[in-house]
Coordinates of C-alpha atoms in Angstrom, one line a residue:
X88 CA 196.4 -71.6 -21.9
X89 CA 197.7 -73.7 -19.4
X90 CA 195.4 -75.8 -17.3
X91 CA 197.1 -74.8 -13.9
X92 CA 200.0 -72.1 -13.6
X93 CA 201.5 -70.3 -11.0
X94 CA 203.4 -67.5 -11.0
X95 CA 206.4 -65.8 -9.0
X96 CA 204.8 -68.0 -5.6
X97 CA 206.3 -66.6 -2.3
X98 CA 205.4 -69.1 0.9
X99 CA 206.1 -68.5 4.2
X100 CA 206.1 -70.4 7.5
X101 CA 205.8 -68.1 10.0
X102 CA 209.0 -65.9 9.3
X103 CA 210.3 -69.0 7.3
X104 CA 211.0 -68.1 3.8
X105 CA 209.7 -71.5 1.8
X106 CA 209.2 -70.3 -1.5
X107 CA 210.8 -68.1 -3.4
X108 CA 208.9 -66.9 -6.6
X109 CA 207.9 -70.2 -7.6
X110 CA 206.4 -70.6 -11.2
X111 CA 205.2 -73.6 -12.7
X112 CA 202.7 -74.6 -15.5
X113 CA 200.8 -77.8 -15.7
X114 CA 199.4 -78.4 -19.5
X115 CA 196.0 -80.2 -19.6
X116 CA 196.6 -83.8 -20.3
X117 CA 200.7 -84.0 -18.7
X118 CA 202.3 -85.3 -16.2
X119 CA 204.5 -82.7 -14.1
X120 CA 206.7 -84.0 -11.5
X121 CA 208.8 -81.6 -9.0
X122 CA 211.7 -83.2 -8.1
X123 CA 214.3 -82.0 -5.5
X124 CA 215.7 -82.6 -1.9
X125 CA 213.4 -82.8 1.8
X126 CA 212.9 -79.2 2.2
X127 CA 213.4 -78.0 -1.1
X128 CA 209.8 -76.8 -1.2
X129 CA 208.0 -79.8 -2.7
X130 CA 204.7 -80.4 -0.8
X131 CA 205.0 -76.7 0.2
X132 CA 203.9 -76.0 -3.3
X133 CA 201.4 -78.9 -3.4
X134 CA 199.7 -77.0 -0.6
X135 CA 199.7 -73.4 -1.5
X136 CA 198.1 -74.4 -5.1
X137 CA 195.3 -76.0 -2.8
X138 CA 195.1 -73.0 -0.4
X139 CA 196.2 -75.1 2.4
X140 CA 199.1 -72.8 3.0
X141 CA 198.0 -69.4 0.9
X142 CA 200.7 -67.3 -1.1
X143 CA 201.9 -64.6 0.5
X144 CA 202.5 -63.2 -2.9
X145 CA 201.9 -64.2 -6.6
X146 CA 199.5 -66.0 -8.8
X147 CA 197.6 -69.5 -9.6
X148 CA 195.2 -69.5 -11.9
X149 CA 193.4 -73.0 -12.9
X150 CA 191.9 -73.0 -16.0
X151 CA 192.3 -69.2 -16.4
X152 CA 190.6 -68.5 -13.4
X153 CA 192.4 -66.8 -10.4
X154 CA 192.3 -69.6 -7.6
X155 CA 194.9 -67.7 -5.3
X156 CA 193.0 -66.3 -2.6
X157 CA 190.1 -69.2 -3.0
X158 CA 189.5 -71.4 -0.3
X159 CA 190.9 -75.0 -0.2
X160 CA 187.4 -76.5 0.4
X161 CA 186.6 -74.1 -2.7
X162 CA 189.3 -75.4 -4.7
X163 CA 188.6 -79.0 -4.6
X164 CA 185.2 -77.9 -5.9
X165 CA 186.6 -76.3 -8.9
X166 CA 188.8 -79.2 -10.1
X167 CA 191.9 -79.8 -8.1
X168 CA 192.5 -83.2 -5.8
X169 CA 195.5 -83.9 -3.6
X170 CA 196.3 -87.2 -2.4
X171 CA 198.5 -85.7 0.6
X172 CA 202.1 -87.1 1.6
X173 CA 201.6 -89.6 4.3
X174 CA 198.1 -90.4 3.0
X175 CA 195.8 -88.7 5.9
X176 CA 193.1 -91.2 5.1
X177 CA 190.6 -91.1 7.9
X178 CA 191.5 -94.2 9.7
X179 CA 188.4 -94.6 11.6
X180 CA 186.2 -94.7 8.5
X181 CA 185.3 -97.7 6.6
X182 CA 187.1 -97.7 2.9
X183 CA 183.8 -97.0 0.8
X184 CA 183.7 -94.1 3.6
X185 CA 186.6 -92.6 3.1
X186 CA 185.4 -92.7 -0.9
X187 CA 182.6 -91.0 0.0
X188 CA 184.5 -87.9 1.4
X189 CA 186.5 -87.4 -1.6
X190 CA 182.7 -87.2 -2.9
X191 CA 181.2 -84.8 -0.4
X192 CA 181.3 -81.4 -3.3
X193 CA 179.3 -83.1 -5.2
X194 CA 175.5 -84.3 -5.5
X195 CA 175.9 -86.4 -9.1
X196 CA 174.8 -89.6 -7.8
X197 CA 175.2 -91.4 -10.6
X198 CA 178.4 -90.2 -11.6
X199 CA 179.7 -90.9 -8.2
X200 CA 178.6 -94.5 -8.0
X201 CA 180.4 -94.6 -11.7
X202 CA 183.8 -93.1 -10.0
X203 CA 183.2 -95.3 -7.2
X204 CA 183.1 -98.4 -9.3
X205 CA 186.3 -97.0 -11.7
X206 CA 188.2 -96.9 -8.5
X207 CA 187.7 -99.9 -7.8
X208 CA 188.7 -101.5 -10.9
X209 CA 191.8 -99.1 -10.6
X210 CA 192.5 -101.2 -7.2
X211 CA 190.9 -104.3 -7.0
X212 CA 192.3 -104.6 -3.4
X213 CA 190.1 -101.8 -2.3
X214 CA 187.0 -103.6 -3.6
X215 CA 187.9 -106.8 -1.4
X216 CA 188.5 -104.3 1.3
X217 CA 185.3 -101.8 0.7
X218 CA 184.1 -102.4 4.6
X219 CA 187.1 -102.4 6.4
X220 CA 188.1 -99.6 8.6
X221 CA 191.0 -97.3 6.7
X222 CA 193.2 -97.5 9.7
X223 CA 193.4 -102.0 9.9
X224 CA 194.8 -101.3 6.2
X225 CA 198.6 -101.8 4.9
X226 CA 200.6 -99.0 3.9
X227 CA 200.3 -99.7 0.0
X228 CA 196.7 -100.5 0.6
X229 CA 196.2 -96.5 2.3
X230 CA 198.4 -95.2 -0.8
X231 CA 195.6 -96.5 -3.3
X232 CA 192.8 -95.3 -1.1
X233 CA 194.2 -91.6 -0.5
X234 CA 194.9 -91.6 -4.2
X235 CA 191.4 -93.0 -5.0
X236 CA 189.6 -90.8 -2.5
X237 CA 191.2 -87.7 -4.7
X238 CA 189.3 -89.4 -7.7
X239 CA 186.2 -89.2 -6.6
X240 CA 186.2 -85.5 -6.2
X241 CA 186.3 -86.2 -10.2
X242 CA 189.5 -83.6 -10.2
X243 CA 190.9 -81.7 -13.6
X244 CA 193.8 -82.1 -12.0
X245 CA 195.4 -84.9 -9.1
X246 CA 198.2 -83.2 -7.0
X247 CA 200.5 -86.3 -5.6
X248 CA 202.6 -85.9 -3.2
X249 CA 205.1 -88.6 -2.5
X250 CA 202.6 -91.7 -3.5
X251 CA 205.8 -93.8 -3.3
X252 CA 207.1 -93.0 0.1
X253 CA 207.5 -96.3 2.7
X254 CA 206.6 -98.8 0.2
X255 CA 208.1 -101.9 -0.9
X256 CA 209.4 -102.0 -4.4
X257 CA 207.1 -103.6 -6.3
X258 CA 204.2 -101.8 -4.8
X259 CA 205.8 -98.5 -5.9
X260 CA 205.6 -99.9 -9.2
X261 CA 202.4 -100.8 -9.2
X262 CA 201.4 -97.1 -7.9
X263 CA 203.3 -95.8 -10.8
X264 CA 201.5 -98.1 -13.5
X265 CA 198.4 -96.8 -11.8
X266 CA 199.8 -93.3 -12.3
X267 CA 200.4 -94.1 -15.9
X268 CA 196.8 -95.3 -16.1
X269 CA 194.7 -92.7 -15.0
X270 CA 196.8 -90.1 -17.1
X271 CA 196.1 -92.3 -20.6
X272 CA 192.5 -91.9 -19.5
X273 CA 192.7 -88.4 -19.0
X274 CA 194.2 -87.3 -16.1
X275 CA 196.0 -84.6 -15.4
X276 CA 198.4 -84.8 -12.7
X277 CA 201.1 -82.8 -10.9
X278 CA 203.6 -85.5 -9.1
X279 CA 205.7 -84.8 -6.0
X280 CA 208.4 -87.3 -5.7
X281 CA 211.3 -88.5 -4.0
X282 CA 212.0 -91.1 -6.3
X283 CA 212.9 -89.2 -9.0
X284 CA 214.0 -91.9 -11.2
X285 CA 210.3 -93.3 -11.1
X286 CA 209.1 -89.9 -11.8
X287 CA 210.9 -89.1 -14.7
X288 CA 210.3 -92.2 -16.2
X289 CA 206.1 -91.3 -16.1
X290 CA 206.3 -87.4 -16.4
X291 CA 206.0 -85.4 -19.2
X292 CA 207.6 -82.7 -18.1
X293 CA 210.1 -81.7 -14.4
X294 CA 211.0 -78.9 -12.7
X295 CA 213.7 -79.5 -10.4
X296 CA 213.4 -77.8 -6.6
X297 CA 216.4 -76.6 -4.2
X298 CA 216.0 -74.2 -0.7
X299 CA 212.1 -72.6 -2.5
X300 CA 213.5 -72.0 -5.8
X301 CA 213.0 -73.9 -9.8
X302 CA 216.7 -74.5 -10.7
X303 CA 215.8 -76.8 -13.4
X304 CA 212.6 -77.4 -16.1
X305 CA 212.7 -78.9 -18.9
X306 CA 211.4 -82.2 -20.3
X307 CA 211.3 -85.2 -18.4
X308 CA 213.9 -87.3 -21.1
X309 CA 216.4 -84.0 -20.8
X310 CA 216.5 -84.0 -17.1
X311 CA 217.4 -87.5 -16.8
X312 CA 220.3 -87.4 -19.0
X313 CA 221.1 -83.8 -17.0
X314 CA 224.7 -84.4 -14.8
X315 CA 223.5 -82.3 -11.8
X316 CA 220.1 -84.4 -11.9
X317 CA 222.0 -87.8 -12.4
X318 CA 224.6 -86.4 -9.6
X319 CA 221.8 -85.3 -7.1
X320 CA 218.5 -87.2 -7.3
X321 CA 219.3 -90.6 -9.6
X322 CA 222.6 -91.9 -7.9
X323 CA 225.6 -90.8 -10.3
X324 CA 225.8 -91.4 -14.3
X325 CA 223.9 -93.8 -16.0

């Protein structure tokens, strides 16, 4: 059984079509990445597994267990963190803060001083950083924060979305790494990216996204040597 699957998702916007019978399965242990243009129903996804936009019609089960019509306060409880695209840290909030509100489901003190201090070893910057308000931080610095704020709500699974986007080369390396790292120690995650050659060189497994619809899965090695993925998302042959 997978850990999270959805099944035949329909999205809307208002009167706005966004997605258009949507299925995907996360295994427990992967890394899934969703790759595909702006617009082709990306973070849309992202946010109806977390109930912030609900499905109009179909299925997601976590774990077995029908999340669909749960709410997204309710969700996070159960297992699921999102590090949103464009972070959404709260800038007025010191970083240890901001920790603490990935935290607020839960009452294990101890295990959320242990998170706490994994985070930090996960981002030593954030340590140094630990009183400063989230809004006086750089861009990469916000990135580790949003991503380490999901932590804390000690997920079974970390929805990404776009952890790459406006930052520098070498920063977006060092977010992948990190990416990399938490997954060898058990992570699960399900990766929104538009840097699809960096995703496919972490995931497990892609599904490829256009206008709502999966027009591609397979596994991650088979979609990079795919023509149409080469053509499209990793800039011609290689």
């Amino acid at each position: 059984m997978a850990l999270l699957e959805a099944k035949d998702i329909h999205t809307y916007y208002g009167k706005i079509h966004a997605l258009k019978g949507i299925s995907i399965t996360v295994e427990e242990g992967e890394i899934v990445t969703l790759i595909g243009a702006n617009g082709a129903g990306k973070s849309t996804t992202l946010n109806t597994i977390c109930g912030i936009t609900p499905a109009a019609e179909g299925q997601i089960t976590l774990g077995g267990k029908d999340i669909t019509r749960t709410r997204p306060h309710e969700i996070v409880a159960l297992g699921v963190g999102q590090a949103p695209e464009g972070r959404k840290i709260f800038t007025r909030l010191t970083v240890t803060e901001n920790l603490e509100m990935g935290a607020y489901a839960r009452s294990d003190e101890d295990g959320i001083k242990r998170d706490m201090e994994y985070v930090f070893t996960l981002f030593p910057r954030l340590k140094e950083r630990e009183r400063q308000l989230g809004g006086t931080l750089s861009g990469g610095e916000q990135q580790m924060l949003a991503i380490s704020r999901a932590l804390m709500a000690h997920p079974r699974i970390l929805l990404l979305d776009e952890p790459s986007m406006g930052l520098a080369p070498l920063l977006v390396q060092d977010i992948f790494h990190t990416i990399e790292e938490l997954n060898q120690a058990g992570t699960t995650i399900l990766l929104v990216e538009q840097n699809a050659r960096m995703a496919l060189g972490v995931a497990d497994r892609g599904y490829v996204l256009q206008t709502g619809a999966v027009v591609l899965a397979d596994r991650a090695e088979a979609l990079r040597q795919n023509e149409m993925v080469q053509k499209a998302y990793l800039g011609g042959a290689h």
